[in-house]
Amino acid sequence: MNQTRRKRRSDPPLSRLDSLSPEMPFPSSKSPSLISPRVRNIFLLLIFCSIIFTLFTYCTFRRDQISSIARSLPLFSTQRRHLLFSIAASRDSWLRRSSYVRLWYSPNSTRAVVFLDRGGGLDPDPDPTLPPAVVSQDVSRFPYTFPGGLRSAIRVARVVKETVDRGDNKDVRWFVFGDDDTVFFVDNLVTVLSKYDHRKWWYVGSNSEFYDQNVRYSFDMAFGGGGFAISASLGKVLAKVLDSCLMRYAHMYGSDSRIFSCLAELGVALTHEPGFHQIDVRGNLFGLLCAHPLAPLVSLHHLDAVDPFFPKTNRTESVARLIGAASLDSARILQQSVCYDSSNIVTVSVVWGYAVQVYEGNKLLPDLLTLQKTFSTWRRGSGVRSNYMFSTREYPRDPCARPLVFFLDSVRSDETDGTWSSYKLHNVGNCHRAEAVKRLQWIRVMSRKLKLNVEQMNPPRRQCCDISSPYNTSMVINIRQCMPDELIAMNT
Ligand SMILES: *[C@@H]1O[C@H](CO)[C@@H](O)[C@H](O)[C@H]1NC(C)=O
Ligand SMILES: *[C@@H]1O[C@H](CO)[C@@H](O)[C@H](O)[C@H]1NC(C)=O
Ligand SMILES: *[C@@H]1O[C@H](CO)[C@@H](O)[C@H](O)[C@H]1NC(C)=O
């Protein structure tokens, strides 16, 4: 031992290793004693270098960089076929609301099952434009004690278990749950879920817009109507334990509370994704749709409680128009860009695929990102305060005090991923408007298809737009990526 050390010390300096003769025989591992000191030095140097290199690599690649590289691997490239939707319906509601499901369900690419409370009179010849329907199992053995509540909460909670137990789960990475009046933007949901590793335990959704509802149920619960997603690995565990939870949470009102409680017992917390919308508001959704969070639109719910989104349409047609626009540029639907015409002092807010608002004057961006209170509270009655989970501003009663509003009329895209969307003036009567905007009838918006990858969503950045001047009856707007240090403001 000591001898070896002494010997090594007497070896030539490392810098002279390059002078080794190439013909030197490769040492056999069986006879270590035959390794010449020079060759051993080469090996030691190589090992030393590789340790230094590994340490160096680890230290320079911060952990988030490594994980973002991991997330972009094909392993996580979630696709439509990896999602299995379970829709909770009742025989009575399904007849009316299946028209909503038909809008987002594509028989060829969406996997979905509808759970009904009873069969009686189920069409023996199923409609191929709708997902297959099954009848939920009997749940009369489970207790339900919430005063005045509906026992169906147990059946709907159990949809989670019955979906997993059905066994038709090949390649399923995510179990997604919603009601028959939930409309999903499937491609956006795929984009959002691809941020997460389906092999881990994830519970993804969002709570209510209405503050009081979150106080009553939980701020940390995914509200069922807005839809929520459970990773396949978590779904399998939840299915095993759910029945025992159903016995314990008999005193709760809804199905989503039962799922939330059982997941809490498994030690799993909700991951909030702002694109899920429970829509616990009523009436005119304009203000809410015009200030969507900077995240892909995933779902809309309570469609029967809100007015049609577009003038002169019914609810189904309204949703169809939004989904039609989303089919051409899914990630961009409801994304808001604001641009300024400084020569005429005009501010324009474009909500892609839905509406454009033209304000006379210079409006600061943060003010345009708050929600105009066009809707009313979910709960009715004198004691109900309108407390929401987001910042709001008043919507003037006088239509002439509002901006000019243009609603989506049509969208078309060309081969090069460019998209033109056209918005038509919604005439509200004879208002006095500034000279620059008083003849406007149309807004035409040019954009390029928004391709979101995990990198761009984490964190996202709002896009910029430009107004082509001059304009008269028709204004042309181009949406584009902002420059690195560009500010969204007048005269910058
Ligand atoms: C769906 O599949 C059917 C049968 O394979 C085919 O006829 C139909 O064109 C497809 N539809 C779409 C939208 O791809
Ligand atoms: C909505 O309008 C469409 C097209 O005009 C029509 O086919 C459908 O029956 C209407 N739906 C309702 C619920 O009125
Ligand atoms: C604006 O459009 C109106 C109506 O088409 C037309 O009469 C007018 O001449 C146009 N003004 C300009 C400056 O082009």
XYZ file of C-alpha atoms and ligand atoms in Angstrom:
534
model
C 0.000 0.000 0.000
C 2.595 2.461 1.126
C 4.779 1.305 -1.651
C 2.141 2.028 -4.250
C 1.683 5.523 -2.942
C 5.324 6.230 -2.968
C 5.543 4.835 -6.437
C 2.700 7.053 -7.657
C 4.360 10.118 -6.255
C 7.395 9.391 -8.313
C 5.307 9.176 -11.505
C 5.737 11.769 -14.215
C 3.501 14.865 -13.909
C 0.045 14.582 -15.488
C 0.868 17.073 -18.175
C 3.257 14.611 -19.633
C 0.662 11.879 -20.089
C 0.091 12.921 -23.687
C 3.555 11.710 -24.435
C 2.460 8.108 -23.751
C 3.196 5.838 -26.593
C 0.003 4.739 -28.413
C 1.264 1.165 -28.746
C 1.139 0.618 -25.025
C -0.734 -2.679 -24.454
C -4.220 -2.478 -22.888
C -3.960 -3.872 -19.373
C -5.960 -6.949 -18.466
C -8.290 -6.503 -15.495
C -7.356 -9.979 -14.280
C -3.824 -8.927 -13.615
C -3.959 -5.545 -11.893
C -0.391 -5.862 -10.812
C 0.572 -5.635 -14.449
C -0.986 -2.186 -14.958
C 1.727 0.261 -15.522
C 1.619 3.346 -13.318
C 1.136 5.548 -16.386
C -1.990 3.746 -17.555
C -3.389 3.776 -14.044
C -2.839 7.514 -13.983
C -4.795 7.888 -17.178
C -7.691 5.980 -15.599
C -7.546 8.031 -12.422
C -7.514 11.201 -14.449
C -10.521 10.039 -16.482
C -12.496 9.137 -13.367
C -11.579 12.452 -11.764
C -12.637 14.382 -14.854
C -15.946 12.575 -15.142
C -16.793 13.309 -11.494
C -15.955 16.984 -12.002
C -18.010 17.046 -15.216
C -21.037 15.457 -13.509
C -20.889 17.914 -10.622
C -20.464 20.800 -13.005
C -23.435 19.690 -15.130
C -25.643 19.265 -12.076
C -24.754 22.671 -10.683
C -25.208 24.628 -13.891
C -28.507 22.950 -14.881
C -30.807 24.154 -12.176
C -33.414 21.664 -11.067
C -36.285 23.421 -12.839
C -34.378 23.335 -16.085
C -33.869 19.621 -15.728
C -37.524 19.035 -14.926
C -38.665 21.192 -17.826
C -36.508 19.130 -20.118
C -38.045 16.007 -18.624
C -41.541 17.380 -19.131
C -40.926 18.065 -22.779
C -39.913 14.474 -23.426
C -42.324 12.444 -25.564
C -43.302 10.486 -22.469
C -45.360 13.488 -21.345
C -46.728 14.420 -24.760
C -50.305 13.823 -23.734
C -52.817 13.404 -26.535
C -56.596 13.338 -26.825
C -56.727 9.548 -26.673
C -55.037 9.617 -23.256
C -58.079 11.320 -21.692
C -61.207 9.453 -20.641
C -64.199 11.706 -19.921
C -66.981 10.583 -17.601
C -70.132 12.642 -17.837
C -72.638 12.581 -15.004
C -76.169 12.956 -16.319
C -79.689 11.997 -15.447
C -82.137 10.444 -17.839
C -84.246 13.628 -17.820
C -81.437 16.150 -18.231
C -79.621 14.084 -20.857
C -82.399 14.468 -23.415
C -81.958 18.256 -23.351
C -78.287 18.628 -22.569
C -76.807 16.033 -24.891
C -76.832 18.828 -27.487
C -74.030 20.501 -25.463
C -71.985 17.312 -25.257
C -72.329 16.740 -28.994
C -70.552 20.065 -29.553
C -67.289 19.031 -27.915
C -67.337 15.259 -28.290
C -65.775 13.838 -31.462
C -66.557 10.133 -31.855
C -63.210 9.512 -33.576
C -60.886 11.197 -31.128
C -62.624 11.740 -27.757
C -63.101 8.904 -25.278
C -66.156 9.438 -23.105
C -68.866 7.593 -21.188
C -72.159 9.016 -19.941
C -73.525 7.772 -16.599
C -77.317 7.877 -16.288
C -79.474 7.340 -13.208
C -81.816 4.907 -14.945
C -82.091 3.124 -18.240
C -85.784 2.821 -19.040
C -86.285 3.827 -22.662
C -82.604 4.096 -23.577
C -82.381 4.152 -27.335
C -81.416 0.620 -28.463
C -79.855 2.304 -31.491
C -77.342 4.688 -29.866
C -76.645 8.049 -31.496
C -73.120 7.781 -32.989
C -72.521 11.506 -32.451
C -72.820 11.021 -28.669
C -70.715 9.028 -26.195
C -72.039 5.625 -25.119
C -74.338 5.718 -22.078
C -74.320 3.336 -19.131
C -76.555 3.163 -16.072
C -74.901 3.821 -12.707
C -74.878 1.079 -10.083
C -77.314 1.042 -7.199
C -76.083 3.195 -4.288
C -79.018 2.843 -1.894
C -76.776 1.182 0.722
C -74.800 4.424 1.244
C -76.082 6.941 3.809
C -77.029 10.518 2.846
C -77.946 12.940 5.601
C -77.552 16.469 4.183
C -80.868 18.220 4.898
C -82.732 18.945 1.693
C -79.866 17.683 -0.485
C -79.984 15.199 -3.325
C -78.947 11.577 -2.882
C -77.737 11.597 -6.476
C -74.522 13.138 -5.092
C -73.461 9.622 -4.051
C -74.137 8.179 -7.490
C -72.227 10.998 -9.194
C -69.257 10.700 -6.809
C -69.168 6.985 -7.529
C -68.818 7.668 -11.258
C -65.106 8.024 -10.459
C -64.951 4.472 -9.118
C -67.214 2.951 -11.760
C -65.172 4.544 -14.539
C -61.953 3.004 -13.258
C -63.633 -0.339 -12.501
C -65.072 -0.586 -16.018
C -61.576 -1.531 -17.071
C -61.704 0.138 -20.489
C -58.622 2.116 -19.486
C -55.917 1.134 -21.950
C -53.577 4.109 -22.413
C -55.719 6.308 -20.146
C -53.474 8.835 -18.434
C -56.195 11.100 -17.101
C -59.725 10.507 -15.888
C -61.781 13.650 -16.484
C -65.145 14.273 -14.828
C -67.887 16.720 -15.677
C -71.636 17.196 -15.892
C -73.842 17.060 -18.957
C -73.976 20.873 -18.935
C -70.182 21.137 -18.909
C -68.565 22.038 -22.203
C -64.917 21.036 -22.532
C -62.325 22.539 -24.849
C -60.615 19.200 -25.257
C -57.388 20.260 -26.983
C -56.769 22.913 -24.339
C -57.352 20.400 -21.580
C -54.794 18.139 -23.256
C -52.320 21.058 -23.350
C -52.906 21.885 -19.684
C -52.616 18.281 -18.486
C -49.425 17.716 -20.440
C -47.748 19.960 -17.853
C -48.177 17.199 -15.282
C -46.712 13.706 -14.982
C -49.718 11.361 -15.140
C -47.751 8.663 -13.301
C -47.789 10.830 -10.186
C -50.899 11.655 -8.139
C -52.575 14.779 -9.514
C -55.996 16.293 -8.826
C -56.487 19.229 -11.203
C -59.417 21.631 -11.386
C -60.687 24.924 -10.031
C -63.016 26.302 -7.412
C -66.041 28.590 -7.725
C -66.076 32.155 -9.054
C -68.490 32.988 -6.264
C -66.679 33.651 -2.979
C -69.559 32.453 -0.791
C -69.682 29.084 -2.553
C -66.025 28.504 -1.675
C -66.705 29.510 1.935
C -69.589 27.051 2.024
C -67.776 24.117 0.353
C -64.039 24.693 0.159
C -61.532 26.990 -1.476
C -59.434 23.906 -2.134
C -62.091 21.766 -3.806
C -62.448 21.229 -7.539
C -66.063 22.134 -8.234
C -67.541 19.215 -10.143
C -69.440 21.093 -12.819
C -66.363 22.979 -13.946
C -64.835 19.559 -14.409
C -61.700 18.114 -12.887
C -58.993 15.669 -13.866
C -57.410 12.878 -11.862
C -54.222 11.210 -13.041
C -54.583 7.523 -13.870
C -52.380 6.380 -10.990
C -54.410 8.395 -8.479
C -57.711 7.294 -10.060
C -56.866 3.650 -9.481
C -56.141 4.202 -5.794
C -59.169 6.432 -5.312
C -61.448 3.808 -6.874
C -60.282 1.287 -4.281
C -60.981 3.458 -1.248
C -63.926 5.606 -2.361
C -66.732 3.452 -0.930
C -65.327 3.700 2.576
C -65.163 7.501 2.214
C -68.786 7.584 1.045
C -69.775 6.041 4.372
C -67.873 8.747 6.289
C -69.069 11.808 4.383
C -72.829 11.173 4.422
C -73.367 14.651 5.906
C -71.976 16.481 2.873
C -74.053 18.036 0.122
C -72.432 17.261 -3.204
C -70.471 14.661 -5.130
C -67.459 16.948 -5.509
C -67.198 17.376 -1.705
C -67.069 13.598 -1.356
C -64.277 13.235 -3.917
C -62.381 16.166 -2.412
C -62.630 14.681 1.106
C -61.508 11.248 0.034
C -58.538 12.725 -1.842
C -57.679 14.775 1.239
C -57.586 11.524 3.217
C -55.161 10.156 0.637
C -53.030 13.225 1.299
C -53.682 14.814 -2.098
C -54.385 18.540 -2.569
C -55.961 20.326 -5.507
C -53.776 21.787 -8.231
C -55.608 24.921 -9.397
C -55.879 25.471 -13.130
C -57.692 28.710 -13.964
C -59.089 27.455 -17.287
C -61.779 25.316 -15.592
C -64.977 27.310 -15.069
C -67.722 26.260 -12.713
C -69.644 29.438 -13.727
C -71.458 30.072 -10.469
C -72.990 33.275 -11.880
C -76.151 34.001 -13.823
C -77.253 36.110 -16.736
C -74.891 37.895 -19.080
C -71.442 36.273 -19.112
C -69.887 38.963 -21.337
C -67.712 40.518 -18.606
C -66.380 37.158 -17.508
C -65.614 35.910 -21.006
C -63.897 39.203 -21.915
C -61.281 38.962 -19.164
C -60.209 35.346 -19.189
C -57.092 34.481 -17.188
C -53.861 34.130 -19.114
C -54.353 30.373 -19.442
C -56.057 28.087 -21.965
C -59.867 27.930 -21.680
C -60.678 24.405 -20.490
C -64.363 24.324 -19.592
C -67.610 26.257 -19.200
C -70.502 25.094 -17.046
C -74.056 26.066 -16.020
C -74.909 26.944 -19.598
C -78.628 26.847 -18.838
C -78.215 29.532 -16.165
C -76.535 32.060 -18.441
C -77.728 33.990 -21.471
C -76.549 32.984 -24.947
C -73.054 34.458 -25.446
C -73.800 36.058 -28.807
C -76.736 38.249 -29.869
C -79.549 36.593 -31.823
C -78.430 33.027 -31.034
C -79.661 30.339 -28.686
C -77.368 28.708 -26.120
C -76.363 25.751 -28.259
C -75.548 27.979 -31.232
C -73.486 30.274 -28.981
C -71.361 27.459 -27.650
C -71.047 26.047 -31.162
C -69.650 29.369 -32.374
C -67.013 29.467 -29.614
C -66.047 25.850 -30.233
C -65.947 26.512 -33.977
C -63.423 29.317 -33.433
C -61.474 27.115 -31.020
C -61.241 24.421 -33.669
C -59.073 26.810 -35.731
C -56.871 28.103 -32.915
C -57.710 26.343 -29.688
C -55.058 27.884 -27.432
C -56.086 31.413 -28.445
C -59.804 31.188 -27.655
C -60.811 34.007 -25.224
C -57.218 35.238 -24.947
C -57.200 39.000 -24.511
C -54.844 41.427 -26.267
C -55.011 45.193 -25.930
C -53.740 47.725 -28.447
C -53.703 51.474 -28.805
C -54.218 53.960 -31.653
C -52.305 56.955 -30.345
C -53.192 59.242 -33.260
C -56.912 58.984 -32.470
C -56.589 58.149 -28.739
C -58.497 54.887 -29.056
C -57.990 51.708 -26.982
C -59.002 48.310 -28.325
C -59.439 45.094 -26.343
C -59.521 41.979 -28.507
C -60.852 38.803 -26.953
C -60.002 36.318 -29.629
C -62.870 34.172 -30.893
C -65.482 36.130 -28.961
C -65.610 39.931 -28.923
C -63.726 43.176 -29.526
C -64.332 46.316 -27.480
C -63.338 49.743 -28.770
C -62.883 52.378 -26.045
C -62.670 56.076 -26.794
C -59.701 57.439 -24.831
C -56.612 55.989 -23.244
C -57.446 53.041 -21.017
C -54.718 51.574 -18.845
C -54.158 47.859 -19.262
C -54.772 46.738 -15.651
C -58.240 48.331 -15.771
C -59.124 46.365 -18.894
C -58.042 43.110 -17.284
C -60.681 43.369 -14.541
C -64.101 41.826 -15.108
C -67.026 44.009 -16.044
C -69.925 43.012 -13.813
C -72.418 42.113 -16.498
C -73.652 39.030 -14.605
C -75.581 38.524 -11.381
C -74.950 36.387 -8.327
C -75.488 32.639 -8.275
C -77.493 32.732 -5.077
C -80.450 35.034 -5.119
C -81.990 36.970 -2.270
C -81.516 40.218 -0.401
C -78.676 39.078 1.897
C -76.460 37.894 -0.948
C -73.374 40.012 -1.510
C -71.680 39.968 -4.865
C -68.252 38.837 -3.754
C -66.213 37.186 -6.443
C -62.837 35.517 -6.595
C -61.552 38.141 -9.046
C -61.391 41.924 -9.436
C -64.477 43.484 -10.974
C -65.544 46.875 -12.279
C -68.998 48.274 -12.936
C -70.614 47.851 -16.336
C -72.430 51.099 -17.169
C -76.209 50.795 -17.430
C -76.234 53.347 -20.240
C -75.150 51.496 -23.418
C -73.699 54.746 -24.782
C -71.317 54.914 -21.809
C -69.927 51.494 -22.736
C -67.265 50.814 -25.337
C -68.362 49.842 -28.833
C -68.800 46.075 -28.822
C -68.175 43.797 -31.799
C -69.061 40.098 -31.617
C -67.404 37.269 -33.508
C -69.056 36.724 -36.860
C -66.726 34.327 -38.662
C -63.242 32.809 -38.578
C -61.198 31.338 -41.371
C -57.653 30.125 -41.527
C -55.230 29.746 -44.400
C -52.628 27.077 -45.150
C -49.846 29.023 -43.443
C -51.475 28.914 -40.002
C -52.646 32.511 -40.356
C -56.167 33.114 -39.065
C -58.605 35.912 -39.856
C -61.433 36.437 -37.396
C -64.171 39.007 -38.098
C -66.233 40.828 -35.484
C -69.427 42.687 -36.294
C -70.690 45.786 -34.483
C -73.430 45.123 -31.957
C -75.639 48.144 -32.479
C -77.038 49.550 -29.249
C -78.818 52.621 -30.640
C -77.902 56.157 -31.431
C -74.893 57.064 -29.326
C -72.553 59.977 -29.825
C -69.143 58.508 -30.685
C -65.788 60.055 -31.504
C -65.199 60.900 -35.154
C -62.509 58.215 -35.528
C -64.734 55.303 -34.510
C -68.277 56.396 -35.286
C -68.491 54.648 -38.675
C -66.860 51.393 -37.546
C -68.901 48.331 -38.497
C -66.296 45.571 -38.582
C -63.076 44.586 -36.874
C -60.890 42.074 -38.687
C -58.183 40.387 -36.695
C -55.149 38.639 -38.104
C -53.306 36.169 -35.898
C -51.062 33.174 -36.195
C -52.003 29.856 -34.715
C -50.925 29.825 -31.071
C -48.847 26.743 -30.376
C -48.383 26.457 -26.653
C -45.754 24.167 -25.298
C -45.004 23.634 -21.658
C -42.240 26.238 -21.809
C -44.624 28.983 -23.026
C -47.225 28.219 -20.371
C -44.695 28.389 -17.598
C -45.115 31.312 -17.132
C -47.282 32.594 -20.006
C -47.047 36.080 -21.548
C -49.872 38.102 -23.046
C -49.540 38.876 -26.756
C -49.431 42.338 -28.286
C -51.452 43.791 -31.164
C -51.283 46.616 -33.699
C -54.075 48.661 -35.267
C -53.689 49.413 -38.982
C -54.375 53.086 -39.421
C -56.271 54.786 -40.942
C -59.621 53.041 -40.681
C -63.134 54.063 -41.517
C -65.831 51.398 -41.473
C -63.503 48.493 -40.918
C -60.492 48.246 -38.615
C -57.696 45.711 -39.135
C -55.758 44.426 -36.143
C -52.722 42.191 -36.108
C -51.957 40.078 -33.033
C -48.317 39.138 -32.525
C -45.757 38.226 -29.926
C -44.577 41.260 -27.921
C -40.970 42.431 -28.204
C -38.792 41.463 -25.219
C -39.127 44.837 -23.478
C -42.389 46.013 -25.080
C -45.033 47.540 -22.815
C -48.758 47.327 -23.492
C -49.605 51.015 -23.201
C -50.370 54.123 -25.278
C -47.299 55.953 -26.676
C -44.465 53.740 -25.552
C -64.599 9.267 -38.173
O -64.451 7.915 -38.522
C -65.381 7.463 -39.473
C -65.242 5.961 -39.666
O -63.898 5.565 -39.575
C -65.169 8.221 -40.778
O -66.109 7.817 -41.743
C -65.344 9.717 -40.497
O -65.048 10.467 -41.656
C -64.433 10.159 -39.378
N -64.750 11.543 -39.027
C -63.843 12.454 -38.809
C -64.342 13.800 -38.437
O -62.649 12.238 -38.899
C -80.976 26.553 -31.480
O -80.887 26.931 -32.828
C -80.654 25.837 -33.713
C -80.408 26.410 -35.098
O -81.252 27.457 -35.370
C -81.816 24.886 -33.654
O -81.603 23.792 -34.519
C -81.969 24.384 -32.235
O -83.118 23.578 -32.129
C -82.092 25.560 -31.275
N -82.022 25.035 -29.930
C -82.886 25.367 -28.978
C -82.688 24.735 -27.659
O -83.772 26.165 -29.184
C -65.855 56.209 -44.913
O -66.897 55.314 -45.310
C -68.071 55.970 -45.730
C -69.127 54.928 -45.920
O -68.649 53.872 -46.714
C -67.766 56.780 -46.981
O -68.926 57.483 -47.401
C -66.663 57.775 -46.655
O -66.277 58.452 -47.825
C -65.442 57.066 -46.083
N -64.472 58.034 -45.629
C -63.191 57.954 -45.943
C -62.302 59.029 -45.393
O -62.753 57.050 -46.642
